[in-house]
Short mmCIF file of C-alpha atoms and ligand atoms in Angstrom, two decimals:
data_model
loop_
_atom_site.label_atom_id
_atom_site.label_comp_id
_atom_site.label_asym_id
_atom_site.label_seq_id
_atom_site.Cartn_x
_atom_site.Cartn_y
_atom_site.Cartn_z
CA MET A 1 24.91 -17.04 241.04
CA ASN A 2 25.85 -16.90 237.35
CA ILE A 3 28.74 -14.55 236.64
CA LEU A 4 29.96 -13.45 233.21
CA PHE A 5 33.56 -12.21 232.93
CA VAL A 6 34.55 -10.31 229.79
CA ALA A 7 38.30 -9.91 229.27
CA SER A 8 41.03 -9.86 226.65
CA GLU A 9 43.53 -12.24 228.32
CA CYS A 10 43.41 -15.41 230.37
CA ALA A 11 46.28 -17.59 231.63
CA PRO A 12 47.50 -20.09 230.65
CA PHE A 13 46.08 -19.56 227.15
CA VAL A 14 47.01 -15.99 226.31
CA LYS A 15 48.96 -13.67 228.59
CA THR A 16 50.80 -10.38 228.40
CA GLY A 17 50.63 -9.54 232.12
CA GLY A 18 48.88 -9.92 235.45
CA LEU A 19 45.39 -9.45 233.99
CA ALA A 20 45.68 -12.92 232.46
CA ASP A 21 46.74 -14.48 235.76
CA VAL A 22 43.73 -12.96 237.51
CA ILE A 23 41.20 -13.98 234.85
CA GLY A 24 42.66 -17.49 234.85
CA SER A 25 42.41 -17.92 238.61
CA VAL A 26 39.61 -15.99 240.35
CA PRO A 27 36.81 -17.87 238.50
CA LYS A 28 38.07 -21.13 240.02
CA ALA A 29 37.76 -19.65 243.52
CA LEU A 30 34.25 -18.35 242.76
CA GLU A 31 33.25 -21.77 241.46
CA THR A 32 34.50 -23.34 244.69
CA LEU A 33 32.03 -21.04 246.45
CA GLY A 34 29.28 -22.57 244.33
CA HIS A 35 28.94 -20.01 241.53
CA SER A 36 28.92 -20.57 237.79
CA VAL A 37 31.46 -18.38 235.96
CA ARG A 38 31.88 -18.04 232.19
CA ILE A 39 34.75 -16.09 230.71
CA MET A 40 34.22 -14.41 227.35
CA LEU A 41 37.49 -14.12 225.42
CA PRO A 42 38.44 -13.46 221.80
CA ALA A 43 39.39 -16.66 219.94
CA TYR A 44 42.99 -15.66 219.17
CA PRO A 45 45.11 -18.30 217.38
CA ASP A 46 46.29 -19.76 220.71
CA LEU A 47 42.67 -20.37 221.72
CA LYS A 48 41.45 -21.72 218.38
CA LYS A 49 42.18 -25.34 219.22
CA TRP A 50 39.59 -25.18 222.01
CA LEU A 51 36.93 -24.29 219.46
CA LYS A 52 37.22 -27.83 218.12
CA HIS A 53 36.31 -29.20 221.54
CA GLY A 54 33.61 -26.59 222.01
CA LYS A 55 29.99 -26.18 221.09
CA THR A 56 28.81 -23.28 218.93
CA LEU A 57 26.02 -21.45 220.70
CA LEU A 58 25.65 -18.25 218.70
CA GLU A 59 26.27 -17.35 215.06
CA LEU A 60 26.38 -13.88 213.58
CA GLU A 61 26.46 -13.16 209.85
CA ASP A 62 28.30 -9.90 210.28
CA LEU A 63 30.20 -8.52 213.24
CA PHE A 64 31.87 -5.30 212.06
CA GLY A 65 32.97 -6.67 208.70
CA GLY A 66 32.95 -10.47 208.92
CA PRO A 67 31.10 -13.49 210.27
CA ALA A 68 31.45 -14.43 213.92
CA SER A 69 30.35 -17.05 216.40
CA VAL A 70 30.50 -17.77 220.11
CA SER A 71 31.40 -21.26 221.32
CA ALA A 72 31.50 -22.68 224.82
CA ALA A 73 34.49 -24.80 225.83
CA ARG A 74 35.78 -26.21 229.09
CA ALA A 75 39.57 -25.80 229.28
CA ASN A 76 41.99 -26.05 232.22
CA GLY A 77 39.13 -26.04 234.69
CA LEU A 78 37.62 -22.86 233.22
CA ASN A 79 34.37 -22.31 231.30
CA LEU A 80 35.25 -20.22 228.27
CA LEU A 81 32.97 -18.44 225.83
CA LEU A 82 35.14 -17.93 222.78
CA LEU A 83 34.28 -15.14 220.37
CA ASP A 84 35.49 -16.41 217.03
CA ALA A 85 35.73 -13.54 214.56
CA PRO A 86 38.68 -14.41 212.27
CA HIS A 87 38.80 -10.97 210.63
CA LEU A 88 39.42 -9.43 214.08
CA PHE A 89 41.32 -11.97 216.13
CA ASP A 90 42.89 -14.66 213.96
CA ARG A 91 46.27 -13.08 213.24
CA PRO A 92 49.82 -13.96 214.24
CA GLY A 93 51.95 -12.08 216.75
CA SER A 94 50.96 -10.01 219.73
CA ILE A 95 47.29 -9.76 220.65
CA TYR A 96 47.55 -5.97 220.88
CA LEU A 97 50.44 -4.96 218.60
CA ASP A 98 51.29 -5.32 214.92
CA GLU A 99 54.66 -6.41 213.44
CA GLU A 100 56.07 -2.93 213.99
CA GLY A 101 55.13 -2.90 217.64
CA LEU A 102 52.30 -0.40 217.13
CA ASP A 103 48.73 -0.94 218.35
CA TRP A 104 46.71 -2.84 215.73
CA GLU A 105 44.91 -0.11 213.83
CA ASP A 106 41.56 -1.82 214.26
CA ASN A 107 41.85 -2.26 218.06
CA PRO A 108 38.80 -0.01 218.58
CA THR A 109 36.76 -2.40 216.42
CA ARG A 110 38.29 -5.56 217.86
CA PHE A 111 37.55 -4.70 221.46
CA GLY A 112 34.35 -2.89 220.58
CA ALA A 113 33.22 -6.22 219.14
CA LEU A 114 34.26 -8.11 222.27
CA SER A 115 32.29 -5.62 224.38
CA LEU A 116 29.24 -5.71 222.11
CA ILE A 117 29.00 -9.49 222.22
CA GLY A 118 29.77 -9.50 225.95
CA ALA A 119 26.82 -7.15 226.40
CA LYS A 120 24.62 -9.33 224.16
CA VAL A 121 25.37 -12.41 226.27
CA GLY A 122 24.78 -10.27 229.35
CA LEU A 123 21.33 -9.30 228.09
CA ASP A 124 20.16 -12.49 226.37
CA GLY A 125 22.23 -15.21 228.02
CA ILE A 126 23.66 -17.99 225.89
CA GLY A 127 22.88 -21.70 225.48
CA GLY A 128 20.28 -21.51 228.26
CA TRP A 129 22.72 -19.86 230.71
CA LYS A 130 21.92 -16.29 231.84
CA PRO A 131 24.30 -14.18 233.91
CA ASP A 132 23.07 -12.55 237.13
CA VAL A 133 26.02 -10.18 237.04
CA VAL A 134 28.53 -9.07 234.39
CA ASN A 135 32.13 -8.21 235.31
CA ALA A 136 34.06 -6.31 232.61
CA HIS A 137 37.85 -6.17 232.95
CA ASP A 138 40.00 -3.25 231.77
CA TRP A 139 39.46 -1.00 228.75
CA GLN A 140 39.14 -3.86 226.28
CA ALA A 141 35.80 -4.74 227.91
CA GLY A 142 34.97 -1.17 228.95
CA LEU A 143 32.10 -0.75 226.50
CA VAL A 144 30.16 -3.73 227.91
CA PRO A 145 28.26 -1.60 230.47
CA VAL A 146 27.75 1.08 227.79
CA TYR A 147 26.19 -1.33 225.27
CA MET A 148 24.01 -2.89 227.97
CA HIS A 149 22.86 0.54 229.13
CA GLN A 150 22.09 1.89 225.67
CA SER A 151 19.98 -1.16 224.82
CA GLY A 152 17.28 0.29 227.08
CA ARG A 153 16.50 -3.26 228.20
CA LYS A 154 16.53 -4.68 231.67
CA ALA A 155 20.17 -5.65 232.08
CA PRO A 156 21.99 -7.58 234.78
CA PRO A 157 24.07 -5.41 237.11
CA SER A 158 27.58 -4.69 235.89
CA VAL A 159 30.96 -4.29 237.55
CA MET A 160 33.91 -2.55 235.87
CA THR A 161 37.28 -3.72 237.16
CA ILE A 162 40.30 -1.44 236.65
CA HIS A 163 43.56 -3.39 236.50
CA ASN A 164 45.62 -0.45 235.31
CA ILE A 165 44.27 3.04 234.64
CA ALA A 166 47.29 3.90 232.50
CA PHE A 167 45.62 1.96 229.68
CA GLN A 168 42.29 3.64 228.92
CA GLY A 169 41.40 2.73 225.34
CA LEU A 170 41.04 6.30 224.05
CA PHE A 171 40.18 6.58 220.36
CA ASP A 172 39.02 9.21 217.92
CA GLY A 173 35.45 10.31 218.57
CA SER A 174 34.39 9.14 215.10
CA VAL A 175 34.77 5.45 215.99
CA ARG A 176 31.42 5.69 217.76
CA HIS A 177 29.60 5.62 214.41
CA PRO A 178 30.69 2.23 213.03
CA LEU A 179 30.51 0.78 216.55
CA GLY A 180 26.86 1.83 216.82
CA LEU A 181 27.41 3.63 220.12
CA SER A 182 24.56 5.81 221.24
CA GLU A 183 24.84 9.50 220.34
CA ASP A 184 23.04 10.37 223.59
CA LEU A 185 25.85 8.85 225.65
CA TYR A 186 28.57 10.71 223.75
CA GLU A 187 28.79 13.26 226.54
CA PRO A 188 30.84 13.79 229.72
CA ASP A 189 28.52 11.61 231.84
CA GLY A 190 28.74 8.84 229.24
CA TYR A 191 31.62 7.40 227.23
CA GLU A 192 32.92 10.68 225.75
CA TYR A 193 36.32 11.93 226.96
CA TRP A 194 37.53 15.29 225.62
CA GLY A 195 36.32 14.58 222.10
CA HIS A 196 37.39 10.94 222.22
CA VAL A 197 35.64 7.67 222.81
CA GLY A 198 36.93 6.42 226.17
CA TYR A 199 36.40 2.69 226.58
CA LEU A 200 37.46 2.50 230.21
CA LYS A 201 35.86 5.86 230.91
CA GLY A 202 32.54 4.64 229.54
CA GLY A 203 32.75 1.49 231.65
CA ILE A 204 33.51 3.45 234.82
CA ALA A 205 30.70 5.90 234.11
CA MET A 206 28.02 3.32 233.26
CA ALA A 207 28.77 0.29 235.46
CA ASP A 208 26.83 -0.23 238.68
CA LYS A 209 30.04 -0.76 240.65
CA VAL A 210 33.71 -0.12 239.97
CA THR A 211 36.47 -2.20 241.48
CA THR A 212 40.21 -2.14 241.32
CA VAL A 213 42.81 -4.63 242.44
CA SER A 214 43.98 -3.32 245.82
CA PRO A 215 42.58 -1.05 248.54
CA THR A 216 45.52 1.37 248.39
CA TYR A 217 45.25 1.76 244.60
CA ALA A 218 41.51 2.44 245.05
CA ARG A 219 42.43 5.41 247.26
CA GLU A 220 45.29 6.51 245.01
CA LEU A 221 43.00 6.54 241.96
CA LEU A 222 41.05 9.40 243.49
CA THR A 223 44.10 11.68 243.30
CA PRO A 224 45.45 13.56 240.24
CA ASP A 225 48.85 11.86 240.62
CA PHE A 226 47.38 8.39 240.04
CA GLY A 227 43.94 8.93 238.46
CA MET A 228 45.42 9.86 235.06
CA GLY A 229 42.62 12.21 234.18
CA LEU A 230 39.85 9.96 235.48
CA ASP A 231 40.26 10.97 239.13
CA GLY A 232 37.34 13.46 238.92
CA LEU A 233 34.99 10.81 237.53
CA LEU A 234 36.19 8.29 240.09
CA GLN A 235 35.63 10.80 242.90
CA SER A 236 32.06 11.19 241.70
CA ARG A 237 31.72 7.40 241.93
CA GLU A 238 33.60 7.03 245.21
CA ASP A 239 30.67 5.33 246.97
CA ASP A 240 30.62 2.66 244.26
CA LEU A 241 34.38 2.12 244.11
CA CYS A 242 36.27 -0.48 246.10
CA GLY A 243 39.64 -2.21 246.01
CA ILE A 244 39.74 -5.98 246.24
CA LEU A 245 43.23 -7.40 246.50
CA ASN A 246 44.30 -9.89 243.84
CA GLY A 247 45.17 -13.41 244.82
CA ILE A 248 47.24 -15.97 242.93
CA ASP A 249 46.68 -19.50 241.70
CA THR A 250 48.37 -21.43 244.50
CA GLU A 251 48.34 -24.65 242.48
CA VAL A 252 50.21 -23.21 239.51
CA TRP A 253 52.54 -21.30 241.85
CA ASN A 254 53.46 -23.96 244.38
CA PRO A 255 57.18 -24.51 245.15
CA GLU A 256 56.45 -28.02 246.39
CA THR A 257 55.05 -29.23 243.07
CA ASP A 258 56.23 -26.69 240.46
CA PRO A 259 57.45 -28.75 237.46
CA ALA A 260 59.63 -25.83 236.27
CA LEU A 261 61.88 -26.02 239.33
CA VAL A 262 65.17 -27.91 239.25
CA GLN A 263 64.36 -29.02 242.77
CA PRO A 264 61.05 -28.46 244.53
CA PHE A 265 61.09 -27.25 248.16
CA SER A 266 58.91 -26.16 251.04
CA ALA A 267 59.30 -23.90 254.07
CA ARG A 268 60.57 -26.99 255.89
CA SER A 269 63.10 -28.00 253.26
CA LEU A 270 64.73 -24.69 252.32
CA LYS A 271 68.07 -26.39 251.71
CA HIS A 272 66.63 -27.87 248.52
CA ARG A 273 66.29 -24.34 247.21
CA CYS A 274 70.07 -24.12 246.62
CA ALA A 275 69.92 -26.26 243.50
CA ASN A 276 67.58 -23.73 241.90
CA ARG A 277 69.89 -20.86 242.80
CA GLU A 278 72.90 -22.69 241.33
CA TRP A 279 70.98 -23.38 238.14
CA LEU A 280 70.22 -19.65 237.79
CA GLU A 281 73.87 -18.68 238.36
CA GLN A 282 74.89 -21.04 235.58
CA HIS A 283 72.09 -20.04 233.23
CA PHE A 284 72.82 -16.32 233.57
CA GLU A 285 76.58 -16.98 233.62
CA ILE A 286 77.21 -14.97 236.78
CA GLU A 287 79.72 -15.72 239.52
CA PRO A 288 78.36 -18.17 242.14
CA ASP A 289 78.45 -16.72 245.65
CA PRO A 290 76.42 -18.20 248.53
CA GLU A 291 77.31 -15.22 250.74
CA SER A 292 75.83 -12.45 248.58
CA PRO A 293 72.12 -11.98 247.82
CA LEU A 294 70.85 -12.79 244.35
CA PHE A 295 68.20 -10.23 243.34
CA CYS A 296 65.83 -10.81 240.45
CA VAL A 297 63.43 -8.78 238.31
CA ILE A 298 60.62 -10.42 236.30
CA SER A 299 58.74 -7.65 234.61
CA ARG A 300 57.59 -5.59 231.71
CA LEU A 301 60.48 -3.17 231.19
CA THR A 302 58.69 0.16 231.57
CA THR A 303 58.86 3.36 233.57
CA GLN A 304 55.66 2.27 235.40
CA LYS A 305 57.76 -0.48 236.92
CA GLY A 306 60.54 1.98 237.92
CA LEU A 307 63.11 -0.02 236.00
CA ASP A 308 64.85 3.15 234.81
CA LEU A 309 65.50 3.91 238.50
CA LEU A 310 66.88 0.45 239.15
CA LEU A 311 69.17 0.77 236.16
CA GLU A 312 70.88 3.75 237.76
CA ALA A 313 71.15 1.91 241.08
CA ILE A 314 72.98 -1.08 239.53
CA PRO A 315 76.55 0.23 240.08
CA SER A 316 75.85 0.58 243.81
CA LEU A 317 74.27 -2.92 243.89
CA VAL A 318 77.40 -4.37 242.29
CA HIS A 319 79.62 -2.35 244.62
CA ARG A 320 77.89 -4.02 247.59
CA GLY A 321 78.78 -7.42 246.19
CA ALA A 322 75.17 -8.30 245.33
CA ARG A 323 74.04 -9.84 242.05
CA LEU A 324 71.02 -9.27 239.83
CA ILE A 325 69.24 -11.29 237.16
CA VAL A 326 66.62 -9.70 234.94
CA LEU A 327 63.92 -11.25 232.75
CA GLY A 328 61.78 -8.82 230.84
CA SER A 329 60.83 -7.05 227.68
CA GLY A 330 59.17 -3.83 226.68
CA ASP A 331 60.75 -0.41 226.26
CA LYS A 332 63.51 -0.85 223.66
CA LYS A 333 65.79 1.73 225.31
CA LEU A 334 65.55 -0.10 228.64
CA GLU A 335 66.19 -3.45 226.93
CA ILE A 336 69.40 -2.06 225.42
CA SER A 337 70.49 -0.39 228.66
CA TYR A 338 70.00 -3.55 230.71
CA LYS A 339 71.96 -5.57 228.16
CA ALA A 340 74.74 -2.96 228.39
CA MET A 341 74.80 -3.34 232.19
CA ALA A 342 75.18 -7.10 231.81
CA SER A 343 78.18 -6.53 229.50
CA GLN A 344 79.69 -4.00 231.90
CA PHE A 345 79.30 -6.27 234.97
CA PRO A 346 79.23 -9.81 233.53
CA GLN A 347 80.03 -11.51 236.84
CA SER A 348 77.21 -9.82 238.74
CA ILE A 349 74.45 -8.98 236.27
CA GLY A 350 72.56 -11.37 233.99
CA VAL A 351 69.86 -10.20 231.58
CA GLU A 352 67.46 -12.12 229.38
CA ILE A 353 65.22 -10.08 227.11
CA GLY A 354 61.97 -11.81 226.23
CA TYR A 355 58.97 -13.51 227.74
CA ASN A 356 59.60 -16.89 229.36
CA GLU A 357 57.08 -18.41 231.75
CA ASP A 358 59.30 -21.38 232.67
CA LEU A 359 62.25 -19.13 233.51
CA ALA A 360 59.99 -16.84 235.55
CA HIS A 361 59.11 -19.82 237.78
CA LYS A 362 62.76 -20.84 238.07
CA MET A 363 63.77 -17.30 239.06
CA GLN A 364 61.13 -17.20 241.78
CA GLY A 365 62.41 -20.58 242.96
CA GLY A 366 66.11 -19.71 243.21
CA SER A 367 66.58 -15.98 243.81
CA ASP A 368 66.93 -14.49 247.29
CA ALA A 369 64.95 -11.31 246.66
CA ILE A 370 62.70 -9.86 243.98
CA LEU A 371 62.97 -6.14 243.21
CA ILE A 372 59.79 -4.22 242.31
CA PRO A 373 60.53 -0.47 242.30
CA SER A 374 57.22 0.52 240.60
CA ARG A 375 56.20 4.18 240.42
CA PHE A 376 52.61 2.91 240.66
CA GLU A 377 51.32 -0.62 240.98
CA PRO A 378 47.59 -1.40 241.00
CA CYS A 379 48.29 -4.73 242.68
CA GLY A 380 51.34 -6.54 241.36
CA LEU A 381 51.55 -10.31 241.36
CA THR A 382 55.27 -11.01 241.27
CA GLN A 383 55.67 -9.99 244.93
CA LEU A 384 52.94 -12.53 245.79
CA TYR A 385 54.76 -15.25 243.84
CA GLY A 386 57.92 -14.09 245.65
CA LEU A 387 56.28 -14.55 249.05
CA ARG A 388 55.11 -18.04 248.14
CA TYR A 389 58.57 -19.09 246.96
CA GLY A 390 60.53 -17.43 249.78
CA THR A 391 62.00 -14.83 247.41
CA ILE A 392 61.87 -11.78 249.65
CA PRO A 393 60.04 -8.89 247.94
CA VAL A 394 61.81 -5.51 247.91
CA VAL A 395 59.06 -3.13 246.86
CA ALA A 396 58.15 0.51 246.39
CA ARG A 397 55.53 1.71 248.87
CA THR A 398 52.60 2.13 246.47
CA GLY A 399 49.34 0.42 245.48
CA GLY A 400 49.09 -3.29 246.04
CA LEU A 401 52.77 -3.52 246.91
CA ALA A 402 52.08 -1.44 250.04
CA ASP A 403 49.10 -3.68 250.89
CA THR A 404 50.85 -7.04 250.61
CA ILE A 405 54.34 -6.64 252.07
CA VAL A 406 55.20 -5.88 255.70
CA ASP A 407 58.44 -3.89 255.87
CA ALA A 408 61.26 -5.37 257.92
CA ASN A 409 61.66 -2.34 260.18
CA ALA A 410 62.78 -2.77 263.78
CA ALA A 411 59.23 -3.00 265.15
CA ALA A 412 58.10 -5.54 262.53
CA LEU A 413 61.22 -7.64 263.07
CA ALA A 414 60.68 -7.60 266.83
CA GLY A 415 56.99 -8.37 266.32
CA LYS A 416 57.90 -11.24 263.97
CA CYS A 417 55.67 -10.06 261.15
CA ALA A 418 58.11 -8.72 258.51
CA THR A 419 57.80 -10.28 255.07
CA GLY A 420 59.95 -8.00 252.90
CA ILE A 421 61.39 -4.55 252.37
CA GLN A 422 59.32 -1.49 251.42
CA PHE A 423 60.86 1.79 250.36
CA SER A 424 59.89 5.36 249.74
CA PRO A 425 60.52 7.82 248.13
CA ILE A 426 60.50 6.05 244.79
CA THR A 427 63.78 7.48 243.51
CA VAL A 428 67.20 6.13 242.54
CA GLU A 429 68.37 6.90 246.08
CA GLY A 430 65.34 5.11 247.52
CA VAL A 431 66.15 2.01 245.44
CA GLU A 432 69.82 2.14 246.47
CA LYS A 433 68.93 2.36 250.15
CA ALA A 434 66.46 -0.53 249.85
CA ILE A 435 69.16 -2.66 248.22
CA ALA A 436 71.60 -1.71 250.98
CA ARG A 437 69.05 -2.65 253.68
CA THR A 438 68.39 -5.98 251.97
CA CYS A 439 72.11 -6.77 251.79
CA ASP A 440 72.46 -6.01 255.52
CA LEU A 441 69.46 -8.16 256.45
CA PHE A 442 70.77 -11.00 254.28
CA LYS A 443 73.97 -11.16 256.36
CA ASP A 444 71.94 -12.36 259.35
CA LYS A 445 71.25 -15.82 257.88
CA LYS A 446 69.09 -17.04 260.74
CA ASN A 447 66.70 -14.07 260.71
CA TRP A 448 66.63 -14.06 256.92
CA LYS A 449 65.50 -17.70 256.89
CA THR A 450 62.84 -16.91 259.48
CA MET A 451 61.57 -14.12 257.24
CA MET A 452 61.57 -16.49 254.24
CA ARG A 453 59.52 -19.05 256.12
CA ARG A 454 57.08 -16.39 257.28
CA ALA A 455 56.74 -15.08 253.72
CA MET A 456 56.01 -18.58 252.46
CA VAL A 457 53.03 -19.11 254.76
CA GLN A 458 51.30 -15.81 253.97
CA GLU A 459 47.75 -16.16 252.61
CA VAL A 460 48.19 -15.24 248.95
CA GLY A 461 45.45 -17.36 247.36
CA TRP A 462 41.96 -16.20 246.41
CA ASP A 463 40.05 -17.44 249.46
CA GLN A 464 39.60 -14.03 251.11
CA SER A 465 39.20 -11.93 247.96
CA ALA A 466 36.77 -14.31 246.28
CA LEU A 467 34.49 -13.81 249.31
CA LEU A 468 34.72 -10.04 248.80
CA TYR A 469 33.77 -10.36 245.12
CA GLU A 470 30.91 -12.66 246.15
CA ARG A 471 29.71 -10.10 248.70
CA LEU A 472 29.87 -7.29 246.14
CA PHE A 473 28.01 -9.27 243.46
CA THR A 474 25.38 -10.39 245.99
CA SER A 475 24.80 -6.80 247.12
CA LEU A 476 23.99 -5.90 243.51
CA LEU A 477 21.41 -8.67 243.22
CA ASN A 478 19.67 -7.41 246.32
CA ASP A 479 19.57 -3.77 245.18
P1 LIG B 1 51.64 -6.28 235.11
O1 LIG B 1 50.34 -6.95 234.87
O2 LIG B 1 51.51 -4.82 235.39
O3 LIG B 1 52.65 -6.55 234.06
P2 LIG B 1 51.84 -8.07 237.44
O4 LIG B 1 52.88 -8.16 238.50
O5 LIG B 1 50.43 -7.97 237.88
O6 LIG B 1 52.26 -6.86 236.49
O7 LIG B 1 51.88 -9.36 236.51
C1 LIG B 1 52.93 -9.67 235.67
C2 LIG B 1 52.82 -11.13 235.27
O8 LIG B 1 53.57 -11.32 234.09
C3 LIG B 1 53.41 -12.08 236.30
O9 LIG B 1 52.77 -13.34 236.17
C4 LIG B 1 54.87 -12.19 235.86
O10 LIG B 1 55.49 -13.38 236.30
C5 LIG B 1 54.69 -12.18 234.35
N1 LIG B 1 55.83 -11.67 233.59
C6 LIG B 1 56.19 -10.38 233.39
N2 LIG B 1 57.23 -10.30 232.55
C7 LIG B 1 57.56 -11.57 232.23
C8 LIG B 1 58.54 -12.16 231.38
N3 LIG B 1 59.40 -11.42 230.70
N4 LIG B 1 58.57 -13.50 231.27
C9 LIG B 1 57.68 -14.27 231.96
N5 LIG B 1 56.73 -13.78 232.75
C10 LIG B 1 56.66 -12.44 232.88
C1 LIG B 2 47.72 -4.73 235.85
C2 LIG B 2 48.54 -4.03 236.92
C3 LIG B 2 49.08 -4.97 237.98
C4 LIG B 2 48.01 -5.97 238.42
C5 LIG B 2 47.44 -6.69 237.20
C6 LIG B 2 46.36 -7.70 237.57
O1 LIG B 2 48.46 -5.17 234.78
O2 LIG B 2 49.61 -3.29 236.36
O3 LIG B 2 49.52 -4.22 239.11
O4 LIG B 2 48.56 -6.90 239.32
O5 LIG B 2 46.87 -5.76 236.33
O6 LIG B 2 45.29 -7.11 238.24
#
């Protein structure tokens, strides 16, 4: 089967979060099953060099204000279709934000263009390759099903995947005119949302199927607490909605071969892990202590991730003799507050503000536990990396976190299936109690090591979930 992905990020080329990891890994698993996957991405500066190795397959004189082309390139084991439109994508800095940290003003045009050309390739194919199914990811590709639908032509079936409903791509209703969106679909059953153009809304309304990235989040999305205004629409599409759990790239995230680690290790050679822990203690300039757990956080610093709750729980963490290292960026207030905590407790708390892929790997390789107190979490990947590296996940009971971690309660410990700590309610007190439980469990070195080894052998790759995507896509072909 030929499958077209349309997305705005793809690891290792361009990444702001988990979306990139997924787009950079699931196609490989689908190819192993014998399918041909092409990923349409904007040719941002970091992807431009691949254009030189690529072949131009489509040229357009004018795509919303400038010339554009689509080139095919094979890079890092992935088949990319790069949309080169310099007036939209060739600019320095963040792919979504300008120098002042605000959304680029022309984001509606930029991702409207990505969707339009995604739909064109969906309808016409490219370079002799025609997709049997089109999978649009997140709001940036949300208009793909809309453009295919409004063409009135026979289109391949489409799937809209929601990675995070908090980001919906809502813009002033007037943007529909320059984008050439159909007036007929500017209505509640189409892409209109309370007088706005809703990119994700349009995709959910017009796609043949809707997926999200964990079964629990699929259920949560149907409720007002999690649906963020789209719960009604999703309820109306309940029969077409399913949650398929994310996997991870087990080659990139492999503690036995990870080049970022000071010392690689496996479930059978856990003693080699110590060198990574010592490196982290030095790097973050915290007091070494083999007897106390070293917690880490690797995250966007936002309220979604519950990091305001963790901040308030830090004094109690320090009081218990535990230590915490944080790598993240995002909300400026949180950045400042975390830095202040590191100054207040320099021996126990280390904070690095920024984005650092190499350090993220090192932290997974040397910490004892990874804290993820998210208020909502569609899937979450860092707990999966934690499992693979024996960094015990301590997670809020929500979304994909609830689906991937087995809480170390008495029954699970007796049944030898615990892989981490889950907590609820998601409050400061909940976080404090989870930290306290982790510290207690850590004291029992033998059982802790058993839990680490069990975590490390969990199935976290794409094998199972790629089969579910395959089944879903196949069902659409047979409809
Ligand atoms: P989300 O996509 O909501 O941010 P995920 O857990 O799905 O959350 O994915 C986050 C990804 O981004 C992971 O690969 C994680 O390691 C990475 N990440 C987050 N913050 C940083 C950072 N500051 N430096 C390096 N990697 C980070
Ligand atoms: C989003 C979600 C995260 C998920 C990722 C990849 O960014 O916030 O939970 O893991 O997408 O699907």
